[in-house]
Amino acid sequence: MLGNKNTSTKWKSKGLGVLALALASTLAISPTANAKEFTYDNLLYGWMKLDNYFDYDSNVDCYMRMYRSEVWQRSRDDEFLRDDKRNETIDIMKSRVGEANLEDVFTIRTNKDFGDYDFDTNKFEFSPISKTSYFYERKNTCGLPSEIRVKFDNSDLIDGIAMSKDEAQKFLTSRKRSGDVDRSVALEIDFVLQARDGKMLQGHIVE
């Protein structure tokens, strides 16, 4: 999901390995092989890893409820069993955080609109991500963050859809539907996690 809303055709630009262009139908940031989907569960362990002071003790009960619900149901009213399961679960959490690879690539799939064609610069207006934009995933939680947000340090990477005037006219004509122009293009953003600023993750779009 996008927080500060603004996105989508398939485009490939040599200078931008992230973009793929196919005049026929859609603009997308091309996916990397084996990239992980942009989901709450996939982001959580990186979010935890980037917090040097993450409090396992304060979050273990919530983690059990969310990811070990059967264990939680069996142990929640038995303080001796609960204590054992808390320690066991903290070990599991630390193991999964340790396995989280900050070089993993994640893919966001969304849609955005391109603007008018600029005859001076020979490109359509298209700046789908701004410095204040963020994408997010939500989950009902009990203590862990209910929303994980990601913003990008190189949000200005995508600046317009460049093509000649003739190509642009054909492209726009191909997207007309009953007189209206479909300006929505499918956008895929590949990125890696770099840091955390409070509860906000900072990502870097890969080229």
mmCIF file with all atom_site columns, C-alpha atoms in Angstrom:
data_model
loop_
_atom_site.group_PDB
_atom_site.id
_atom_site.type_symbol
_atom_site.label_atom_id
_atom_site.label_alt_id
_atom_site.label_comp_id
_atom_site.label_asym_id
_atom_site.label_entity_id
_atom_site.label_seq_id
_atom_site.pdbx_PDB_ins_code
_atom_site.Cartn_x
_atom_site.Cartn_y
_atom_site.Cartn_z
_atom_site.occupancy
_atom_site.B_iso_or_equiv
_atom_site.pdbx_formal_charge
_atom_site.auth_seq_id
_atom_site.auth_comp_id
_atom_site.auth_asym_id
_atom_site.auth_atom_id
_atom_site.pdbx_PDB_model_num
ATOM 1   C CA . MET A 1 1   ? 0.000   0.000   0.000   1.00 0.00 ? 1   MET A CA 1
ATOM 2   C CA . LEU A 1 2   ? 1.150   3.548   -0.626  1.00 0.00 ? 2   LEU A CA 1
ATOM 3   C CA . GLY A 1 3   ? 0.966   6.105   2.131   1.00 0.00 ? 3   GLY A CA 1
ATOM 4   C CA . ASN A 1 4   ? 1.346   9.414   0.319   1.00 0.00 ? 4   ASN A CA 1
ATOM 5   C CA . LYS A 1 5   ? -0.602  8.444   -2.746  1.00 0.00 ? 5   LYS A CA 1
ATOM 6   C CA . ASN A 1 6   ? 0.736   8.831   -6.172  1.00 0.00 ? 6   ASN A CA 1
ATOM 7   C CA . THR A 1 7   ? 1.813   5.071   -10.020 1.00 0.00 ? 7   THR A CA 1
ATOM 8   C CA . SER A 1 8   ? 1.900   2.113   -13.883 1.00 0.00 ? 8   SER A CA 1
ATOM 9   C CA . THR A 1 9   ? 3.196   0.450   -18.276 1.00 0.00 ? 9   THR A CA 1
ATOM 10  C CA . LYS A 1 10  ? 6.121   -1.913  -18.779 1.00 0.00 ? 10  LYS A CA 1
ATOM 11  C CA . TRP A 1 11  ? 9.383   -0.098  -19.344 1.00 0.00 ? 11  TRP A CA 1
ATOM 12  C CA . LYS A 1 12  ? 13.032  -0.992  -19.672 1.00 0.00 ? 12  LYS A CA 1
ATOM 13  C CA . SER A 1 13  ? 15.629  1.742   -19.685 1.00 0.00 ? 13  SER A CA 1
ATOM 14  C CA . LYS A 1 14  ? 19.319  0.776   -19.874 1.00 0.00 ? 14  LYS A CA 1
ATOM 15  C CA . GLY A 1 15  ? 20.399  3.466   -17.457 1.00 0.00 ? 15  GLY A CA 1
ATOM 16  C CA . LEU A 1 16  ? 17.743  2.341   -15.004 1.00 0.00 ? 16  LEU A CA 1
ATOM 17  C CA . GLY A 1 17  ? 17.852  -1.381  -14.534 1.00 0.00 ? 17  GLY A CA 1
ATOM 18  C CA . VAL A 1 18  ? 14.788  -0.957  -12.385 1.00 0.00 ? 18  VAL A CA 1
ATOM 19  C CA . LEU A 1 19  ? 12.534  0.210   -15.193 1.00 0.00 ? 19  LEU A CA 1
ATOM 20  C CA . ALA A 1 20  ? 11.065  -1.912  -17.967 1.00 0.00 ? 20  ALA A CA 1
ATOM 21  C CA . LEU A 1 21  ? 9.290   -0.332  -20.986 1.00 0.00 ? 21  LEU A CA 1
ATOM 22  C CA . ALA A 1 22  ? 6.929   -2.018  -23.389 1.00 0.00 ? 22  ALA A CA 1
ATOM 23  C CA . LEU A 1 23  ? 4.865   0.448   -25.391 1.00 0.00 ? 23  LEU A CA 1
ATOM 24  C CA . ALA A 1 24  ? 2.051   -2.038  -25.797 1.00 0.00 ? 24  ALA A CA 1
ATOM 25  C CA . SER A 1 25  ? 0.375   -1.921  -22.460 1.00 0.00 ? 25  SER A CA 1
ATOM 26  C CA . THR A 1 26  ? 1.977   -1.171  -19.071 1.00 0.00 ? 26  THR A CA 1
ATOM 27  C CA . LEU A 1 27  ? 5.086   0.705   -17.227 1.00 0.00 ? 27  LEU A CA 1
ATOM 28  C CA . ALA A 1 28  ? 6.760   -1.345  -14.447 1.00 0.00 ? 28  ALA A CA 1
ATOM 29  C CA . ILE A 1 29  ? 9.926   -1.420  -12.388 1.00 0.00 ? 29  ILE A CA 1
ATOM 30  C CA . SER A 1 30  ? 11.208  -4.809  -13.476 1.00 0.00 ? 30  SER A CA 1
ATOM 31  C CA . PRO A 1 31  ? 11.312  -7.620  -10.900 1.00 0.00 ? 31  PRO A CA 1
ATOM 32  C CA . THR A 1 32  ? 14.528  -9.214  -9.677  1.00 0.00 ? 32  THR A CA 1
ATOM 33  C CA . ALA A 1 33  ? 14.715  -13.003 -9.679  1.00 0.00 ? 33  ALA A CA 1
ATOM 34  C CA . ASN A 1 34  ? 13.823  -14.469 -6.278  1.00 0.00 ? 34  ASN A CA 1
ATOM 35  C CA . ALA A 1 35  ? 12.702  -11.106 -4.907  1.00 0.00 ? 35  ALA A CA 1
ATOM 36  C CA . LYS A 1 36  ? 10.485  -11.337 -1.846  1.00 0.00 ? 36  LYS A CA 1
ATOM 37  C CA . GLU A 1 37  ? 6.937   -10.051 -1.915  1.00 0.00 ? 37  GLU A CA 1
ATOM 38  C CA . PHE A 1 38  ? 6.210   -6.856  -0.021  1.00 0.00 ? 38  PHE A CA 1
ATOM 39  C CA . THR A 1 39  ? 4.267   -8.362  2.891   1.00 0.00 ? 39  THR A CA 1
ATOM 40  C CA . TYR A 1 40  ? 4.158   -7.702  6.622   1.00 0.00 ? 40  TYR A CA 1
ATOM 41  C CA . ASP A 1 41  ? 5.590   -11.104 7.506   1.00 0.00 ? 41  ASP A CA 1
ATOM 42  C CA . ASN A 1 42  ? 8.468   -10.754 5.038   1.00 0.00 ? 42  ASN A CA 1
ATOM 43  C CA . LEU A 1 43  ? 9.379   -7.298  6.350   1.00 0.00 ? 43  LEU A CA 1
ATOM 44  C CA . LEU A 1 44  ? 9.029   -8.023  10.070  1.00 0.00 ? 44  LEU A CA 1
ATOM 45  C CA . TYR A 1 45  ? 12.375  -9.726  10.710  1.00 0.00 ? 45  TYR A CA 1
ATOM 46  C CA . GLY A 1 46  ? 14.310  -7.031  8.846   1.00 0.00 ? 46  GLY A CA 1
ATOM 47  C CA . TRP A 1 47  ? 12.379  -4.427  10.850  1.00 0.00 ? 47  TRP A CA 1
ATOM 48  C CA . MET A 1 48  ? 13.426  -6.197  14.055  1.00 0.00 ? 48  MET A CA 1
ATOM 49  C CA . LYS A 1 49  ? 17.028  -6.667  12.916  1.00 0.00 ? 49  LYS A CA 1
ATOM 50  C CA . LEU A 1 50  ? 17.483  -2.975  12.171  1.00 0.00 ? 50  LEU A CA 1
ATOM 51  C CA . ASP A 1 51  ? 16.584  -2.142  15.796  1.00 0.00 ? 51  ASP A CA 1
ATOM 52  C CA . ASN A 1 52  ? 19.741  -2.658  17.846  1.00 0.00 ? 52  ASN A CA 1
ATOM 53  C CA . TYR A 1 53  ? 17.688  -2.416  21.034  1.00 0.00 ? 53  TYR A CA 1
ATOM 54  C CA . PHE A 1 54  ? 14.724  -4.587  20.072  1.00 0.00 ? 54  PHE A CA 1
ATOM 55  C CA . ASP A 1 55  ? 13.027  -5.772  23.285  1.00 0.00 ? 55  ASP A CA 1
ATOM 56  C CA . TYR A 1 56  ? 12.349  -9.490  22.880  1.00 0.00 ? 56  TYR A CA 1
ATOM 57  C CA . ASP A 1 57  ? 10.916  -9.861  26.386  1.00 0.00 ? 57  ASP A CA 1
ATOM 58  C CA . SER A 1 58  ? 8.263   -7.201  25.776  1.00 0.00 ? 58  SER A CA 1
ATOM 59  C CA . ASN A 1 59  ? 7.231   -8.653  22.429  1.00 0.00 ? 59  ASN A CA 1
ATOM 60  C CA . VAL A 1 60  ? 7.432   -12.397 22.981  1.00 0.00 ? 60  VAL A CA 1
ATOM 61  C CA . ASP A 1 61  ? 3.805   -12.863 24.121  1.00 0.00 ? 61  ASP A CA 1
ATOM 62  C CA . CYS A 1 62  ? 2.502   -10.976 21.117  1.00 0.00 ? 62  CYS A CA 1
ATOM 63  C CA . TYR A 1 63  ? 4.757   -12.977 18.792  1.00 0.00 ? 63  TYR A CA 1
ATOM 64  C CA . MET A 1 64  ? 3.439   -16.234 20.278  1.00 0.00 ? 64  MET A CA 1
ATOM 65  C CA . ARG A 1 65  ? -0.168  -15.111 19.769  1.00 0.00 ? 65  ARG A CA 1
ATOM 66  C CA . MET A 1 66  ? 0.529   -14.199 16.157  1.00 0.00 ? 66  MET A CA 1
ATOM 67  C CA . TYR A 1 67  ? 2.891   -16.954 15.009  1.00 0.00 ? 67  TYR A CA 1
ATOM 68  C CA . ARG A 1 68  ? 2.585   -19.766 17.594  1.00 0.00 ? 68  ARG A CA 1
ATOM 69  C CA . SER A 1 69  ? -1.088  -19.527 18.460  1.00 0.00 ? 69  SER A CA 1
ATOM 70  C CA . GLU A 1 70  ? -1.425  -23.173 19.517  1.00 0.00 ? 70  GLU A CA 1
ATOM 71  C CA . VAL A 1 71  ? 1.527   -22.817 21.891  1.00 0.00 ? 71  VAL A CA 1
ATOM 72  C CA . TRP A 1 72  ? 0.027   -19.616 23.285  1.00 0.00 ? 72  TRP A CA 1
ATOM 73  C CA . GLN A 1 73  ? -3.359  -21.246 23.868  1.00 0.00 ? 73  GLN A CA 1
ATOM 74  C CA . ARG A 1 74  ? -1.765  -24.135 25.753  1.00 0.00 ? 74  ARG A CA 1
ATOM 75  C CA . SER A 1 75  ? 0.519   -22.030 27.907  1.00 0.00 ? 75  SER A CA 1
ATOM 76  C CA . ARG A 1 76  ? -1.187  -18.714 28.583  1.00 0.00 ? 76  ARG A CA 1
ATOM 77  C CA . ASP A 1 77  ? -2.908  -19.869 31.814  1.00 0.00 ? 77  ASP A CA 1
ATOM 78  C CA . ASP A 1 78  ? -0.014  -21.982 33.065  1.00 0.00 ? 78  ASP A CA 1
ATOM 79  C CA . GLU A 1 79  ? 2.756   -19.664 34.221  1.00 0.00 ? 79  GLU A CA 1
ATOM 80  C CA . PHE A 1 80  ? 5.342   -22.473 34.404  1.00 0.00 ? 80  PHE A CA 1
ATOM 81  C CA . LEU A 1 81  ? 4.662   -23.731 30.896  1.00 0.00 ? 81  LEU A CA 1
ATOM 82  C CA . ARG A 1 82  ? 4.310   -20.131 29.697  1.00 0.00 ? 82  ARG A CA 1
ATOM 83  C CA . ASP A 1 83  ? 7.747   -19.260 31.052  1.00 0.00 ? 83  ASP A CA 1
ATOM 84  C CA . ASP A 1 84  ? 9.276   -22.237 29.210  1.00 0.00 ? 84  ASP A CA 1
ATOM 85  C CA . LYS A 1 85  ? 7.492   -21.323 25.985  1.00 0.00 ? 85  LYS A CA 1
ATOM 86  C CA . ARG A 1 86  ? 8.519   -17.688 26.271  1.00 0.00 ? 86  ARG A CA 1
ATOM 87  C CA . ASN A 1 87  ? 12.183  -18.672 26.444  1.00 0.00 ? 87  ASN A CA 1
ATOM 88  C CA . GLU A 1 88  ? 11.703  -21.118 23.573  1.00 0.00 ? 88  GLU A CA 1
ATOM 89  C CA . THR A 1 89  ? 9.943   -18.477 21.482  1.00 0.00 ? 89  THR A CA 1
ATOM 90  C CA . ILE A 1 90  ? 12.603  -15.834 22.143  1.00 0.00 ? 90  ILE A CA 1
ATOM 91  C CA . ASP A 1 91  ? 15.189  -18.304 20.828  1.00 0.00 ? 91  ASP A CA 1
ATOM 92  C CA . ILE A 1 92  ? 13.040  -18.782 17.708  1.00 0.00 ? 92  ILE A CA 1
ATOM 93  C CA . MET A 1 93  ? 12.668  -15.024 17.239  1.00 0.00 ? 93  MET A CA 1
ATOM 94  C CA . LYS A 1 94  ? 16.411  -14.413 17.609  1.00 0.00 ? 94  LYS A CA 1
ATOM 95  C CA . SER A 1 95  ? 17.168  -17.221 15.177  1.00 0.00 ? 95  SER A CA 1
ATOM 96  C CA . ARG A 1 96  ? 14.828  -15.786 12.533  1.00 0.00 ? 96  ARG A CA 1
ATOM 97  C CA . VAL A 1 97  ? 16.138  -12.267 13.022  1.00 0.00 ? 97  VAL A CA 1
ATOM 98  C CA . GLY A 1 98  ? 19.666  -13.632 12.694  1.00 0.00 ? 98  GLY A CA 1
ATOM 99  C CA . GLU A 1 99  ? 18.720  -15.325 9.427   1.00 0.00 ? 99  GLU A CA 1
ATOM 100 C CA . ALA A 1 100 ? 17.198  -12.133 8.009   1.00 0.00 ? 100 ALA A CA 1
ATOM 101 C CA . ASN A 1 101 ? 19.442  -10.984 5.161   1.00 0.00 ? 101 ASN A CA 1
ATOM 102 C CA . LEU A 1 102 ? 19.530  -7.232  4.638   1.00 0.00 ? 102 LEU A CA 1
ATOM 103 C CA . GLU A 1 103 ? 20.687  -7.869  1.071   1.00 0.00 ? 103 GLU A CA 1
ATOM 104 C CA . ASP A 1 104 ? 17.380  -9.552  0.222   1.00 0.00 ? 104 ASP A CA 1
ATOM 105 C CA . VAL A 1 105 ? 15.434  -7.761  -2.503  1.00 0.00 ? 105 VAL A CA 1
ATOM 106 C CA . PHE A 1 106 ? 11.737  -6.972  -1.959  1.00 0.00 ? 106 PHE A CA 1
ATOM 107 C CA . THR A 1 107 ? 9.216   -6.141  -4.666  1.00 0.00 ? 107 THR A CA 1
ATOM 108 C CA . ILE A 1 108 ? 6.326   -3.698  -4.342  1.00 0.00 ? 108 ILE A CA 1
ATOM 109 C CA . ARG A 1 109 ? 3.592   -3.999  -6.959  1.00 0.00 ? 109 ARG A CA 1
ATOM 110 C CA . THR A 1 110 ? 1.283   -1.032  -7.360  1.00 0.00 ? 110 THR A CA 1
ATOM 111 C CA . ASN A 1 111 ? -0.332  1.277   -9.938  1.00 0.00 ? 111 ASN A CA 1
ATOM 112 C CA . LYS A 1 112 ? 0.291   4.931   -10.717 1.00 0.00 ? 112 LYS A CA 1
ATOM 113 C CA . ASP A 1 113 ? -0.762  7.514   -13.297 1.00 0.00 ? 113 ASP A CA 1
ATOM 114 C CA . PHE A 1 114 ? 1.538   9.287   -15.730 1.00 0.00 ? 114 PHE A CA 1
ATOM 115 C CA . GLY A 1 115 ? 0.930   12.930  -16.623 1.00 0.00 ? 115 GLY A CA 1
ATOM 116 C CA . ASP A 1 116 ? 0.988   15.009  -19.798 1.00 0.00 ? 116 ASP A CA 1
ATOM 117 C CA . TYR A 1 117 ? 3.715   14.831  -22.423 1.00 0.00 ? 117 TYR A CA 1
ATOM 118 C CA . ASP A 1 118 ? 6.326   17.592  -22.176 1.00 0.00 ? 118 ASP A CA 1
ATOM 119 C CA . PHE A 1 119 ? 7.275   18.593  -25.717 1.00 0.00 ? 119 PHE A CA 1
ATOM 120 C CA . ASP A 1 120 ? 10.422  20.375  -24.502 1.00 0.00 ? 120 ASP A CA 1
ATOM 121 C CA . THR A 1 121 ? 11.911  17.405  -22.605 1.00 0.00 ? 121 THR A CA 1
ATOM 122 C CA . ASN A 1 122 ? 10.301  14.672  -24.780 1.00 0.00 ? 122 ASN A CA 1
ATOM 123 C CA . LYS A 1 123 ? 8.884   12.701  -21.881 1.00 0.00 ? 123 LYS A CA 1
ATOM 124 C CA . PHE A 1 124 ? 5.647   12.135  -20.035 1.00 0.00 ? 124 PHE A CA 1
ATOM 125 C CA . GLU A 1 125 ? 5.457   13.501  -16.518 1.00 0.00 ? 125 GLU A CA 1
ATOM 126 C CA . PHE A 1 126 ? 5.961   10.560  -14.189 1.00 0.00 ? 126 PHE A CA 1
ATOM 127 C CA . SER A 1 127 ? 7.362   10.888  -10.670 1.00 0.00 ? 127 SER A CA 1
ATOM 128 C CA . PRO A 1 128 ? 5.620   8.044   -8.828  1.00 0.00 ? 128 PRO A CA 1
ATOM 129 C CA . ILE A 1 129 ? 7.669   8.299   -5.634  1.00 0.00 ? 129 ILE A CA 1
ATOM 130 C CA . SER A 1 130 ? 8.488   11.438  -3.683  1.00 0.00 ? 130 SER A CA 1
ATOM 131 C CA . LYS A 1 131 ? 10.686  12.057  -0.650  1.00 0.00 ? 131 LYS A CA 1
ATOM 132 C CA . THR A 1 132 ? 7.586   12.027  1.557   1.00 0.00 ? 132 THR A CA 1
ATOM 133 C CA . SER A 1 133 ? 6.021   8.933   -0.050  1.00 0.00 ? 133 SER A CA 1
ATOM 134 C CA . TYR A 1 134 ? 5.977   5.667   1.824   1.00 0.00 ? 134 TYR A CA 1
ATOM 135 C CA . PHE A 1 135 ? 4.532   2.227   1.224   1.00 0.00 ? 135 PHE A CA 1
ATOM 136 C CA . TYR A 1 136 ? 3.095   0.164   4.038   1.00 0.00 ? 136 TYR A CA 1
ATOM 137 C CA . GLU A 1 137 ? 1.706   -3.209  5.045   1.00 0.00 ? 137 GLU A CA 1
ATOM 138 C CA . ARG A 1 138 ? -0.680  -3.735  7.943   1.00 0.00 ? 138 ARG A CA 1
ATOM 139 C CA . LYS A 1 139 ? -1.536  -6.594  10.243  1.00 0.00 ? 139 LYS A CA 1
ATOM 140 C CA . ASN A 1 140 ? -3.677  -6.899  13.366  1.00 0.00 ? 140 ASN A CA 1
ATOM 141 C CA . THR A 1 141 ? -1.162  -7.208  16.167  1.00 0.00 ? 141 THR A CA 1
ATOM 142 C CA . CYS A 1 142 ? -1.037  -7.061  19.933  1.00 0.00 ? 142 CYS A CA 1
ATOM 143 C CA . GLY A 1 143 ? 2.207   -5.223  20.565  1.00 0.00 ? 143 GLY A CA 1
ATOM 144 C CA . LEU A 1 144 ? 4.390   -5.559  17.494  1.00 0.00 ? 144 LEU A CA 1
ATOM 145 C CA . PRO A 1 145 ? 3.826   -2.729  14.989  1.00 0.00 ? 145 PRO A CA 1
ATOM 146 C CA . SER A 1 146 ? 0.429   -2.924  13.310  1.00 0.00 ? 146 SER A CA 1
ATOM 147 C CA . GLU A 1 147 ? 1.877   -1.136  10.290  1.00 0.00 ? 147 GLU A CA 1
ATOM 148 C CA . ILE A 1 148 ? 5.346   -1.411  8.730   1.00 0.00 ? 148 ILE A CA 1
ATOM 149 C CA . ARG A 1 149 ? 6.268   1.555   6.536   1.00 0.00 ? 149 ARG A CA 1
ATOM 150 C CA . VAL A 1 150 ? 9.039   1.900   3.957   1.00 0.00 ? 150 VAL A CA 1
ATOM 151 C CA . LYS A 1 151 ? 10.335  5.086   2.329   1.00 0.00 ? 151 LYS A CA 1
ATOM 152 C CA . PHE A 1 152 ? 13.231  5.406   -0.126  1.00 0.00 ? 152 PHE A CA 1
ATOM 153 C CA . ASP A 1 153 ? 16.487  7.342   -0.030  1.00 0.00 ? 153 ASP A CA 1
ATOM 154 C CA . ASN A 1 154 ? 16.646  7.506   -3.855  1.00 0.00 ? 154 ASN A CA 1
ATOM 155 C CA . SER A 1 155 ? 13.004  8.334   -4.566  1.00 0.00 ? 155 SER A CA 1
ATOM 156 C CA . ASP A 1 156 ? 14.018  10.657  -7.428  1.00 0.00 ? 156 ASP A CA 1
ATOM 157 C CA . LEU A 1 157 ? 15.325  7.714   -9.454  1.00 0.00 ? 157 LEU A CA 1
ATOM 158 C CA . ILE A 1 158 ? 12.242  7.697   -11.677 1.00 0.00 ? 158 ILE A CA 1
ATOM 159 C CA . ASP A 1 159 ? 11.709  11.055  -13.363 1.00 0.00 ? 159 ASP A CA 1
ATOM 160 C CA . GLY A 1 160 ? 9.500   10.906  -16.413 1.00 0.00 ? 160 GLY A CA 1
ATOM 161 C CA . ILE A 1 161 ? 8.830   8.429   -19.225 1.00 0.00 ? 161 ILE A CA 1
ATOM 162 C CA . ALA A 1 162 ? 11.079  9.428   -22.111 1.00 0.00 ? 162 ALA A CA 1
ATOM 163 C CA . MET A 1 163 ? 10.151  8.750   -25.739 1.00 0.00 ? 163 MET A CA 1
ATOM 164 C CA . SER A 1 164 ? 10.013  10.605  -29.021 1.00 0.00 ? 164 SER A CA 1
ATOM 165 C CA . LYS A 1 165 ? 6.961   12.665  -29.917 1.00 0.00 ? 165 LYS A CA 1
ATOM 166 C CA . ASP A 1 166 ? 5.804   10.086  -32.502 1.00 0.00 ? 166 ASP A CA 1
ATOM 167 C CA . GLU A 1 167 ? 6.247   7.188   -30.067 1.00 0.00 ? 167 GLU A CA 1
ATOM 168 C CA . ALA A 1 168 ? 4.448   9.137   -27.363 1.00 0.00 ? 168 ALA A CA 1
ATOM 169 C CA . GLN A 1 169 ? 1.470   9.858   -29.596 1.00 0.00 ? 169 GLN A CA 1
ATOM 170 C CA . LYS A 1 170 ? 1.163   6.181   -30.588 1.00 0.00 ? 170 LYS A CA 1
ATOM 171 C CA . PHE A 1 171 ? 1.526   5.162   -26.960 1.00 0.00 ? 171 PHE A CA 1
ATOM 172 C CA . LEU A 1 172 ? -1.191  7.551   -25.795 1.00 0.00 ? 172 LEU A CA 1
ATOM 173 C CA . THR A 1 173 ? -3.527  6.522   -28.635 1.00 0.00 ? 173 THR A CA 1
ATOM 174 C CA . SER A 1 174 ? -3.092  2.862   -27.709 1.00 0.00 ? 174 SER A CA 1
ATOM 175 C CA . ARG A 1 175 ? -4.374  3.638   -24.224 1.00 0.00 ? 175 ARG A CA 1
ATOM 176 C CA . LYS A 1 176 ? -7.586  5.387   -25.259 1.00 0.00 ? 176 LYS A CA 1
ATOM 177 C CA . ARG A 1 177 ? -10.802 3.803   -24.058 1.00 0.00 ? 177 ARG A CA 1
ATOM 178 C CA . SER A 1 178 ? -14.011 5.359   -25.432 1.00 0.00 ? 178 SER A CA 1
ATOM 179 C CA . GLY A 1 179 ? -12.255 8.698   -25.747 1.00 0.00 ? 179 GLY A CA 1
ATOM 180 C CA . ASP A 1 180 ? -10.698 8.590   -22.283 1.00 0.00 ? 180 ASP A CA 1
ATOM 181 C CA . VAL A 1 181 ? -6.990  7.882   -21.817 1.00 0.00 ? 181 VAL A CA 1
ATOM 182 C CA . ASP A 1 182 ? -5.997  5.174   -19.373 1.00 0.00 ? 182 ASP A CA 1
ATOM 183 C CA . ARG A 1 183 ? -2.953  6.732   -17.696 1.00 0.00 ? 183 ARG A CA 1
ATOM 184 C CA . SER A 1 184 ? -2.494  4.052   -15.066 1.00 0.00 ? 184 SER A CA 1
ATOM 185 C CA . VAL A 1 185 ? 0.637   1.946   -15.379 1.00 0.00 ? 185 VAL A CA 1
ATOM 186 C CA . ALA A 1 186 ? 1.645   -1.138  -13.360 1.00 0.00 ? 186 ALA A CA 1
ATOM 187 C CA . LEU A 1 187 ? 4.705   -0.362  -11.304 1.00 0.00 ? 187 LEU A CA 1
ATOM 188 C CA . GLU A 1 188 ? 7.046   -2.868  -9.675  1.00 0.00 ? 188 GLU A CA 1
ATOM 189 C CA . ILE A 1 189 ? 9.697   -1.497  -7.334  1.00 0.00 ? 189 ILE A CA 1
ATOM 190 C CA . ASP A 1 190 ? 12.667  -3.631  -6.304  1.00 0.00 ? 190 ASP A CA 1
ATOM 191 C CA . PHE A 1 191 ? 14.467  -2.468  -3.178  1.00 0.00 ? 191 PHE A CA 1
ATOM 192 C CA . VAL A 1 192 ? 16.637  -3.513  -0.252  1.00 0.00 ? 192 VAL A CA 1
ATOM 193 C CA . LEU A 1 193 ? 16.317  -2.444  3.378   1.00 0.00 ? 193 LEU A CA 1
ATOM 194 C CA . GLN A 1 194 ? 19.005  -0.118  4.693   1.00 0.00 ? 194 GLN A CA 1
ATOM 195 C CA . ALA A 1 195 ? 18.036  1.415   8.012   1.00 0.00 ? 195 ALA A CA 1
ATOM 196 C CA . ARG A 1 196 ? 15.273  2.288   10.451  1.00 0.00 ? 196 ARG A CA 1
ATOM 197 C CA . ASP A 1 197 ? 14.257  5.781   11.425  1.00 0.00 ? 197 ASP A CA 1
ATOM 198 C CA . GLY A 1 198 ? 12.033  5.241   14.449  1.00 0.00 ? 198 GLY A CA 1
ATOM 199 C CA . LYS A 1 199 ? 9.331   2.912   13.170  1.00 0.00 ? 199 LYS A CA 1
ATOM 200 C CA . MET A 1 200 ? 9.930   3.839   9.510   1.00 0.00 ? 200 MET A CA 1
ATOM 201 C CA . LEU A 1 201 ? 12.108  1.561   7.392   1.00 0.00 ? 201 LEU A CA 1
ATOM 202 C CA . GLN A 1 202 ? 14.402  3.152   4.842   1.00 0.00 ? 202 GLN A CA 1
ATOM 203 C CA . GLY A 1 203 ? 14.829  1.292   1.578   1.00 0.00 ? 203 GLY A CA 1
ATOM 204 C CA . HIS A 1 204 ? 17.037  1.762   -1.450  1.00 0.00 ? 204 HIS A CA 1
ATOM 205 C CA . ILE A 1 205 ? 15.641  1.103   -4.934  1.00 0.00 ? 205 ILE A CA 1
ATOM 206 C CA . VAL A 1 206 ? 17.993  -1.236  -6.775  1.00 0.00 ? 206 VAL A CA 1
ATOM 207 C CA . GLU A 1 207 ? 19.138  -0.615  -10.335 1.00 0.00 ? 207 GLU A CA 1
#
